[in-house]
Short mmCIF file of C-alpha atoms in Angstrom, two decimals:
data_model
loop_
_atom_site.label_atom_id
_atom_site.label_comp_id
_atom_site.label_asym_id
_atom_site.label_seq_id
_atom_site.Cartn_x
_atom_site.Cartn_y
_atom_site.Cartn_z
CA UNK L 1 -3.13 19.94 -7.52
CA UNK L 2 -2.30 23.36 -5.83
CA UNK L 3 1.13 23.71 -6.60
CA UNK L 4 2.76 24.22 -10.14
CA UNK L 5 2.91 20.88 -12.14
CA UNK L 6 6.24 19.67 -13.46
CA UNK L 7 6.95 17.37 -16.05
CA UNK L 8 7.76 14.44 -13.92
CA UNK L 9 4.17 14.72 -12.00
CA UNK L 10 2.40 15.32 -15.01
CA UNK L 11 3.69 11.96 -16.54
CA UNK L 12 3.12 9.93 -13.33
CA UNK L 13 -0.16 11.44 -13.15
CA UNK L 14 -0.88 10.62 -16.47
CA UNK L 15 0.31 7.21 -16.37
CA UNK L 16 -2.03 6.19 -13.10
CA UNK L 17 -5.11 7.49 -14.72
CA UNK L 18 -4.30 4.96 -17.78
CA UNK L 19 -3.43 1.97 -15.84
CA UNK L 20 -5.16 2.35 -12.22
CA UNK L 21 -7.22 -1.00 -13.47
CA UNK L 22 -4.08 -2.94 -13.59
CA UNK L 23 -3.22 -2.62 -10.35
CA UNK L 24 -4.65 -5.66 -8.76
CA UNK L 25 -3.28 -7.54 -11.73
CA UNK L 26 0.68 -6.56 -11.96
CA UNK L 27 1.94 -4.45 -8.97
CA UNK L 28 -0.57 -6.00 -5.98
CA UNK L 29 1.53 -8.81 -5.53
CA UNK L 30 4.81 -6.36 -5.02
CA UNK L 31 3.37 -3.69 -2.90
CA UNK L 32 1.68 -5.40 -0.30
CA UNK L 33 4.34 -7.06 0.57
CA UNK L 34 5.78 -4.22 2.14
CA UNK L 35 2.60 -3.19 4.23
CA UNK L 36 2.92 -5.25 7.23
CA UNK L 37 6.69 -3.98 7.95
CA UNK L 38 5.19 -0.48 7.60
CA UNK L 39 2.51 -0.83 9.84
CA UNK L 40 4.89 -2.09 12.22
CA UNK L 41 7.88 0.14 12.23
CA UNK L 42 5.38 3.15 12.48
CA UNK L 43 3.85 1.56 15.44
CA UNK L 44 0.27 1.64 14.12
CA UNK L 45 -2.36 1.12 17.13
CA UNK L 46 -5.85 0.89 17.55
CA UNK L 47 -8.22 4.35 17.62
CA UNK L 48 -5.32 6.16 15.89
CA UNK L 49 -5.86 8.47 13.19
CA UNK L 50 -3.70 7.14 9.90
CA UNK L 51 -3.21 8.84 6.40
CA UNK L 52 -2.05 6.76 3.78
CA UNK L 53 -0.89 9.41 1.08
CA UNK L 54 -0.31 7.94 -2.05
CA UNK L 55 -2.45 5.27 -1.10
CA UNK L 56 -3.57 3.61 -4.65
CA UNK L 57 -6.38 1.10 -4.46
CA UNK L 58 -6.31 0.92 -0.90
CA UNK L 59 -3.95 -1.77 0.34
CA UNK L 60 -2.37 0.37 3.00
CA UNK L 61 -5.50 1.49 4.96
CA UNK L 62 -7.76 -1.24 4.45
CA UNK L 63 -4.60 -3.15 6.93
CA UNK L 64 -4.40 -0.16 9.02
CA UNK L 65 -8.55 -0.85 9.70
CA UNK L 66 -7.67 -3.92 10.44
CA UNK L 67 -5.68 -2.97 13.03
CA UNK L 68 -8.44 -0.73 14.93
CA UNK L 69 -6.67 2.45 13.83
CA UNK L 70 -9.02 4.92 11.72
CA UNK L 71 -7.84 5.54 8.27
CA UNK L 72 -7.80 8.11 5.52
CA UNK L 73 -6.08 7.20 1.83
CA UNK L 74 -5.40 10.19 -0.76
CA UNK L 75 -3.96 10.09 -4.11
CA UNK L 76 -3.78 12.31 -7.07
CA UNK L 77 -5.07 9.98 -9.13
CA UNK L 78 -8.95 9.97 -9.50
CA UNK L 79 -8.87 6.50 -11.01
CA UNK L 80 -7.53 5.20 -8.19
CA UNK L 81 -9.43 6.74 -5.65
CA UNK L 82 -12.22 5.20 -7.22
CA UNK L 83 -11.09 1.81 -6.93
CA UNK L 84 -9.95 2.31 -3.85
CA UNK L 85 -13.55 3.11 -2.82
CA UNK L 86 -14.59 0.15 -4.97
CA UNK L 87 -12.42 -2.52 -2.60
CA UNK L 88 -13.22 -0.90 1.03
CA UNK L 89 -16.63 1.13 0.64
CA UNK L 90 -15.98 1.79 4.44
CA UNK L 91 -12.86 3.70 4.23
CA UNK L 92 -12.30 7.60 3.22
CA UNK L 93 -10.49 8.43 0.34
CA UNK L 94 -9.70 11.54 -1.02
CA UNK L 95 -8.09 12.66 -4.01
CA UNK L 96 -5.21 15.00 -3.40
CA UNK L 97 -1.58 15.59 -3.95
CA UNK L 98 0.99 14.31 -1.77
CA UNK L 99 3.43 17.43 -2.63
CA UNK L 100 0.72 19.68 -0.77
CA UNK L 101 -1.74 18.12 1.42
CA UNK L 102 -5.10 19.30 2.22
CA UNK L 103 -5.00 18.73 6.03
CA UNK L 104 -4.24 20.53 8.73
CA UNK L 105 -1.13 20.01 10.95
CA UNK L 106 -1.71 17.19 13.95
CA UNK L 107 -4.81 15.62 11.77
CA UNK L 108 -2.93 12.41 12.24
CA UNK L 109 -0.90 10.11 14.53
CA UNK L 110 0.73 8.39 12.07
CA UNK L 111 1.02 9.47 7.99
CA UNK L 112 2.19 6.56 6.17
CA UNK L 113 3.57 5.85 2.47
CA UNK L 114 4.35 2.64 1.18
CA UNK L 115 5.70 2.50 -2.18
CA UNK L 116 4.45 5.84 -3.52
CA UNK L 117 7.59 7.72 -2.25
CA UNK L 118 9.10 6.41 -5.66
CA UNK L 119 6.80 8.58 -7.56
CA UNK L 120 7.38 11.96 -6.02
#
């Protein structure tokens, strides 16, 4: 992370690296319930580029691929990242922090977060 690190990051980056295995187990069932009304309301087409920031193991832009649009998921937490390239090999994920992104302006048509907006 480029930016200075409060307390609050620190302990939700913290926690993700400790329980990123989880994930599938107690929050799947949750959070991707809320991916197909995102996809929709941002309008999400084939051949569009998509970042999914805060992206977790994946959920988000494995369903944007699914759609035909091209995705990228970042996270801060390396754990996650790394399951997230576990579940969908053919994706990119990067790790990176949502509070200062590492892309240029107009990389994307669409820049999507589904439930990580809770933990910023």
């Amino acid at each position: 992370m480029n930016h200075p690190i409060d307390d609050f990051t620190r302990f939700e980056h913290s926690g993700w690296e400790r329980v990123a295995h989880k994930y599938n187990d107690v929050w799947a069932s949750l959070t991707t319930q809320f991916i197909a009304p995102l996809l929709h309301a941002a309008d999400v087409q084939k051949g569009m580029s998509v970042l999914d920031v805060a992206c977790g193991p994946g959920y988000v832009a494995a369903a944007v691929q699914q759609l035909g649009a091209i995705p990228v998921g970042v996270d801060f937490s390396r754990e996650m990242i790394l399951r997230a390239r576990e579940f969908h090999p053919a994706i990119e994920f990067l790790e990176g922090d949502a509070q200062n992104l590492p892309f240029a302006p107009n990389t994307f048509y669409r820049v999507l977060i589904n439930i990580g907006h809770f933990h910023l």
